[in-house]
Amino acid sequence: MGKEKTRFFCKNLASNQSLVVVDSDCSVSLVHQSGDPPGVNRINASLNGFDVELLPSKGFSIGQVFRDGKPVFWNPPIGICDPDTLDLFSDEIAINGTPSPGFTFLKTFCGGIEFYGLRNWGMPSVDEKTNFHHPIHGETSNIPVDHCDVEINDREIRLSASFIYREFPCKPAGTWYLKGRELFEVERRVVIGRNKPQLQIIDRIKNIRNKPLRPDWGYHITFHPSDGSQLVIPSASAENRSGNTVPGSFDRWSPATNNKMREETGIIHKGLKTKPSDFGNLGYALVIHPENTGCKISFPVSPYFQTWFCKGGAQSKEFTRVSDGKALYSRNWDGMGIEFGSSALDHNGNTDMSVPGEVPLDPGSSIEIPLVIDFADGIELQQLSEEIRKINENRVLLSSKLPELPYITSRIVEQ
């Protein structure tokens, strides 16, 4: 069985002849969710108890995924915003009472899988030559896509979209994501298997400038936690990003003792182990919930990789709106996940030196980055967990040291 592509125009529901594609056991629909800004819509794909949400207004990020009614990704602490009115380069967010340029991104942090970069994927930085203030995690996760192509066949549901990454000015006149010289084209394919519970996300970054460019890319993937959930990584070493010693049970999530105080722990892993896949040898991590359900996520081994555990923070004054002093987040930052990319998150050179860095792309050339999530239960999950446990018996625990940047150290609290 094969079908022609159906194209959804993502911003204006009325511009579509139909808002749903249906085929036997699956459907894909373009919807507006109550409470979202006008013109900000979502795409929902459903297949045999497997539900995948995509966010066209956020670089085609993965929003939530449900498997048999259970959430795979976190319940984010904030809702979605309108990219057309967003000013990523503002100082509208304060950290501990101080306006902090580069952190407006925090009011957009709501995806399950977000793609970052492409001139700066990590913490805020300043270009020494131009004095350009790069915002935390760059701009990609807030660039909207205009349309999405939907294909359904016997094997899979395939959704595809793309956007242009530009050399955005700090003070753009008009819509920010349409301003500046074109640098990269980003294409995303999301593939949902019909014959097995698997989700693939394949990103292609193409240099569309007339000179070599090095894309500085990264990802943040945040899973739904419950008391006792584990996130385990087979690695040769682990170190605490805060510079403190590695805490006990650093791969296990537990609720905050005080919801008004946010606690975050970042553990940097090096020497990641790999397994064969349809995309070659990929690194992998395992999410295990107390009821013995979970998933394996596979990804390219990159120079920087950390696990991220966060909890608490509802109504905290750590992050506030400068305009009225009110807390930015009304819900807890309850999540656990992985954060990885082509350079050091903190711009301190703390990367796995055995992993080659990204080389510049020649004009017209591209790289492809695959992510694969396989869902596992019971015996399969136990076997994978035991495999990682044996690998990690010889893992070395280290300490790292952050650069003297107060906006970083204020975010990291020992568990």
XYZ file of C-alpha atoms in Angstrom:
415
model
C 0.000 0.000 0.000
C 1.223 3.500 -0.770
C -0.293 6.931 -0.687
C 0.547 10.331 -2.038
C 1.912 12.976 0.292
C -0.497 15.148 2.201
C 0.770 18.620 3.016
C -0.348 20.431 6.167
C 0.087 24.210 6.240
C 0.911 24.589 9.880
C 0.120 28.215 10.751
C -3.358 28.655 9.296
C -5.842 25.839 9.748
C -8.228 27.411 7.212
C -5.628 27.119 4.421
C -5.855 23.305 4.532
C -8.356 21.288 2.506
C -8.353 18.681 5.263
C -6.927 18.633 8.790
C -6.663 14.866 9.153
C -5.152 11.930 7.249
C -6.625 8.535 8.153
C -5.525 5.055 7.130
C -6.928 1.894 8.791
C -5.196 1.793 12.201
C -3.552 5.242 12.162
C -4.276 8.944 11.758
C -2.365 12.231 11.538
C -4.099 15.528 12.346
C -3.303 19.232 12.528
C -4.992 20.792 15.568
C -5.152 23.953 17.632
C -4.941 23.199 21.341
C -6.931 25.279 23.767
C -4.704 27.787 25.563
C -2.088 27.989 22.792
C -1.532 31.347 21.039
C -3.475 31.991 17.806
C -1.615 30.576 14.807
C 0.327 28.126 16.980
C -0.835 24.618 16.112
C 0.227 21.051 16.798
C 0.384 17.817 14.813
C -0.829 14.575 16.387
C -0.027 11.148 14.955
C -1.787 8.098 16.440
C -1.131 4.410 15.828
C -2.289 1.449 17.942
C -1.978 3.129 21.349
C 1.083 5.094 20.271
C 0.522 8.865 20.122
C 3.169 11.343 18.956
C 2.855 15.134 19.158
C 4.935 17.491 17.008
C 5.337 21.238 17.490
C 5.606 23.059 14.126
C 6.103 26.419 15.860
C 9.197 25.063 17.664
C 11.457 23.802 14.897
C 9.282 20.687 14.520
C 10.239 19.622 18.047
C 8.725 16.481 19.532
C 6.218 17.549 22.170
C 4.676 14.681 24.110
C 4.524 10.983 23.257
C 2.096 8.572 24.865
C 2.467 4.812 24.826
C -0.685 3.020 25.955
C -1.797 6.225 27.644
C 1.437 6.704 29.631
C 3.620 9.792 28.980
C 7.127 9.237 27.610
C 8.335 12.824 28.024
C 7.999 15.335 30.849
C 5.143 17.625 31.771
C 6.994 20.893 31.016
C 6.906 23.743 33.529
C 5.582 26.254 30.976
C 3.275 26.366 27.957
C 4.099 27.018 24.319
C 4.677 30.580 23.084
C 4.255 32.407 19.778
C 7.546 32.637 17.819
C 6.250 35.692 15.939
C 6.194 37.777 19.142
C 9.252 36.165 20.742
C 12.448 38.165 21.310
C 15.133 35.614 22.148
C 17.727 38.369 22.437
C 15.967 40.337 25.177
C 16.748 40.583 28.894
C 13.143 40.024 29.977
C 14.060 37.073 32.221
C 15.812 37.654 35.542
C 17.932 35.068 37.361
C 17.852 35.537 41.120
C 16.556 39.073 40.523
C 19.118 40.152 37.902
C 18.011 40.718 34.261
C 19.914 38.135 32.212
C 20.337 38.604 28.450
C 20.357 35.303 26.622
C 17.918 33.512 28.910
C 14.606 34.417 27.263
C 14.813 30.856 25.872
C 13.673 29.659 29.308
C 10.103 30.737 28.602
C 10.110 28.449 25.531
C 11.521 25.280 27.138
C 8.604 22.877 26.760
C 9.527 20.180 24.218
C 10.254 16.517 24.849
C 12.986 16.489 22.166
C 14.464 19.857 21.215
C 17.198 20.505 18.648
C 19.629 23.366 19.419
C 22.196 25.627 17.728
C 23.434 26.351 15.160
C 25.984 29.004 16.036
C 25.783 28.286 19.759
C 24.013 25.267 21.218
C 25.202 25.630 24.823
C 25.156 28.277 27.524
C 24.962 31.973 26.510
C 28.119 33.312 24.911
C 29.434 36.529 23.398
C 31.187 36.662 20.035
C 34.481 38.472 20.705
C 34.658 39.876 17.168
C 31.088 41.127 16.756
C 29.938 41.391 20.400
C 26.887 39.358 19.387
C 25.176 37.826 22.442
C 24.238 34.272 21.578
C 21.249 33.066 23.625
C 21.332 29.844 25.589
C 20.815 26.838 23.285
C 20.675 29.029 20.178
C 17.588 29.703 18.098
C 16.664 26.497 16.266
C 14.070 25.190 18.739
C 11.989 28.344 18.245
C 12.026 28.658 14.450
C 8.621 27.652 13.026
C 8.133 25.423 10.009
C 5.665 26.542 7.357
C 4.366 23.132 6.326
C 4.609 19.415 7.084
C 4.418 16.560 4.563
C 2.677 13.376 5.702
C 3.248 9.947 4.116
C 1.716 6.644 5.231
C 2.643 3.198 3.921
C 2.617 -0.407 5.135
C 5.744 0.088 7.254
C 5.537 3.564 8.731
C 4.112 7.016 9.173
C 6.573 9.618 7.936
C 6.362 13.331 8.697
C 8.801 15.807 7.149
C 9.422 19.528 7.567
C 12.240 22.041 7.147
C 13.322 25.560 8.064
C 16.112 28.014 7.287
C 18.616 28.981 9.964
C 19.914 32.518 9.489
C 22.499 34.896 10.895
C 19.927 36.535 13.138
C 20.548 40.134 14.266
C 20.260 40.933 17.979
C 17.658 43.628 17.362
C 15.700 42.504 14.293
C 13.091 44.793 12.770
C 10.045 42.587 12.238
C 9.871 38.821 12.548
C 13.240 37.725 13.933
C 13.423 34.252 12.340
C 13.147 35.751 8.818
C 16.026 38.218 9.287
C 19.695 37.850 8.415
C 21.782 35.941 5.884
C 20.819 32.322 5.257
C 23.344 29.877 6.732
C 21.823 26.400 7.031
C 18.780 24.472 5.928
C 17.483 22.041 8.540
C 15.300 19.130 7.431
C 13.620 16.860 9.976
C 12.040 13.460 9.265
C 9.975 11.799 11.958
C 9.253 8.130 11.304
C 6.797 6.085 13.383
C 7.003 2.337 12.838
C 3.747 0.491 12.178
C 5.137 -2.985 12.856
C 7.080 -2.267 16.032
C 6.975 0.478 18.692
C 9.798 2.660 17.415
C 10.242 6.385 16.843
C 12.984 7.781 14.588
C 14.005 11.434 14.304
C 16.494 12.181 11.531
C 17.863 15.717 11.202
C 19.802 16.884 8.173
C 21.861 20.093 8.394
C 22.907 21.546 5.039
C 25.287 24.456 4.493
C 23.530 26.855 2.098
C 26.113 29.623 2.399
C 28.876 30.150 -0.159
C 31.679 29.372 2.277
C 32.495 26.552 4.739
C 30.510 26.668 8.011
C 30.712 24.556 11.141
C 27.297 23.864 12.688
C 27.355 23.946 16.497
C 24.435 21.609 17.213
C 22.965 19.972 20.288
C 19.896 18.248 21.756
C 17.924 18.227 24.978
C 15.698 15.167 25.509
C 13.614 15.184 28.691
C 11.776 12.078 29.866
C 8.841 11.722 32.233
C 10.122 10.714 35.692
C 8.513 8.959 38.606
C 9.904 8.165 42.033
C 12.603 5.568 41.390
C 12.869 5.987 37.621
C 16.377 5.347 36.269
C 18.345 6.770 33.368
C 21.402 4.592 32.797
C 24.297 5.160 30.384
C 27.117 2.748 29.525
C 30.221 4.934 29.852
C 33.879 4.795 30.874
C 33.690 7.817 33.195
C 31.162 10.091 34.859
C 31.749 13.485 36.458
C 29.580 16.073 38.152
C 29.166 19.173 35.996
C 28.938 21.326 39.134
C 32.490 20.446 40.171
C 31.273 18.555 43.235
C 31.672 14.833 43.768
C 29.323 12.538 41.888
C 26.317 11.942 44.171
C 25.122 8.491 45.095
C 22.332 7.049 42.922
C 23.041 9.762 40.352
C 21.154 7.780 37.706
C 17.901 7.592 39.718
C 15.174 10.272 40.000
C 13.287 11.134 43.187
C 10.812 13.955 43.926
C 11.916 17.257 45.436
C 11.705 17.597 49.199
C 10.748 21.252 48.719
C 8.857 21.982 45.498
C 9.659 25.697 45.696
C 13.387 25.007 45.362
C 14.681 23.661 42.050
C 17.400 21.029 42.217
C 19.427 20.160 39.114
C 22.262 17.712 38.616
C 24.259 17.340 35.403
C 26.556 14.327 35.037
C 29.054 14.438 32.156
C 29.812 11.039 30.603
C 32.801 10.140 28.459
C 33.814 6.963 26.698
C 30.244 6.060 25.741
C 29.659 2.533 24.499
C 27.854 1.872 21.219
C 25.574 -0.725 19.623
C 24.892 -1.480 15.939
C 21.785 0.055 14.392
C 20.276 0.810 10.979
C 22.299 4.053 11.151
C 25.635 2.467 12.071
C 27.060 2.252 15.579
C 25.186 4.563 17.956
C 25.500 5.415 21.616
C 22.555 4.431 23.773
C 20.809 5.117 27.066
C 18.079 3.281 28.925
C 15.031 4.705 30.706
C 13.621 2.312 33.300
C 10.471 2.996 35.318
C 9.613 1.204 38.577
C 6.845 -0.806 36.855
C 9.548 -2.268 34.555
C 8.590 -0.290 31.468
C 10.803 2.112 29.549
C 12.767 2.651 26.366
C 16.180 2.623 24.781
C 17.256 5.812 23.034
C 20.089 5.672 20.505
C 22.103 8.653 19.240
C 25.435 9.517 17.599
C 28.306 9.709 20.058
C 29.275 13.385 20.258
C 32.054 15.339 21.999
C 29.721 16.414 24.830
C 27.198 14.241 26.645
C 25.491 14.655 30.006
C 22.557 13.241 31.884
C 20.222 15.862 33.362
C 18.072 15.388 36.463
C 15.813 18.184 37.654
C 13.024 18.514 40.222
C 11.031 21.153 42.066
C 10.988 24.873 41.317
C 7.275 25.649 41.092
C 6.744 29.396 41.746
C 10.454 29.730 42.545
C 11.966 33.237 42.359
C 15.100 31.784 40.741
C 13.674 32.684 37.328
C 11.292 35.643 37.147
C 9.820 38.040 34.600
C 11.550 41.397 34.757
C 8.306 43.173 33.849
C 6.400 42.168 36.984
C 8.781 40.122 39.149
C 6.511 37.072 38.966
C 7.892 33.552 38.863
C 8.419 32.272 35.333
C 7.331 28.724 36.135
C 4.103 27.728 37.834
C 4.925 24.003 37.728
C 7.891 21.932 38.861
C 10.851 21.240 36.580
C 10.348 17.499 37.078
C 12.315 15.661 34.420
C 15.301 13.508 33.610
C 17.060 13.271 30.306
C 20.128 13.597 28.157
C 21.826 16.653 26.712
C 24.509 16.279 24.055
C 26.159 18.195 21.276
C 29.138 19.028 19.109
C 30.962 21.227 21.665
C 31.228 21.790 25.405
C 27.944 23.003 26.893
C 29.770 25.435 29.185
C 32.392 26.577 26.628
C 35.083 25.262 28.976
C 36.574 22.608 26.713
C 35.263 19.764 28.865
C 34.538 17.275 26.092
C 35.430 13.692 25.288
C 38.694 14.198 23.415
C 38.406 10.736 21.850
C 35.355 11.874 19.869
C 36.150 14.001 16.794
C 34.574 17.458 16.743
C 32.337 18.627 13.923
C 34.335 19.701 10.873
C 33.219 22.648 8.704
C 30.692 21.798 6.017
C 31.568 22.849 2.497
C 28.927 24.833 0.593
C 26.101 22.489 -0.394
C 27.247 19.641 1.862
C 25.346 18.296 4.834
C 25.412 16.031 7.883
C 22.655 13.743 9.151
C 21.925 13.121 12.830
C 19.693 10.146 13.725
C 17.855 9.545 16.998
C 16.009 6.271 17.593
C 13.680 5.404 20.461
C 12.819 1.710 20.897
C 10.251 0.827 23.533
C 10.999 -2.178 25.703
C 9.360 -3.965 28.639
C 9.936 -6.882 30.989
C 12.697 -9.324 30.099
C 14.126 -7.213 27.263
C 14.435 -4.210 29.558
C 16.076 -6.300 32.279
C 18.594 -7.748 29.830
C 19.579 -4.307 28.568
C 19.863 -3.011 32.138
C 22.097 -5.915 33.163
C 24.262 -5.358 30.089
C 24.835 -1.718 31.060
C 25.427 -2.616 34.717
C 28.257 -4.955 33.759
C 29.828 -2.349 31.469
C 29.698 0.257 34.229
C 31.386 -1.917 36.846
C 34.694 -0.370 35.756
C 33.407 3.174 35.286
C 35.542 5.904 36.863
C 33.847 8.718 38.824
C 35.510 12.127 38.420
C 34.944 15.784 39.296
C 34.846 18.660 36.810
C 35.177 22.405 37.338
C 32.949 25.013 35.761
C 34.262 28.353 34.562
C 33.565 31.223 36.920
C 30.175 32.141 35.455
C 27.563 32.946 38.107
C 24.611 32.275 35.851
C 25.814 28.704 35.450
C 26.699 27.956 39.031
C 23.366 29.349 40.223
C 21.574 26.740 38.129
C 23.383 23.690 39.450
C 22.357 22.410 42.863
C 23.758 19.221 44.367
C 21.214 16.445 44.755
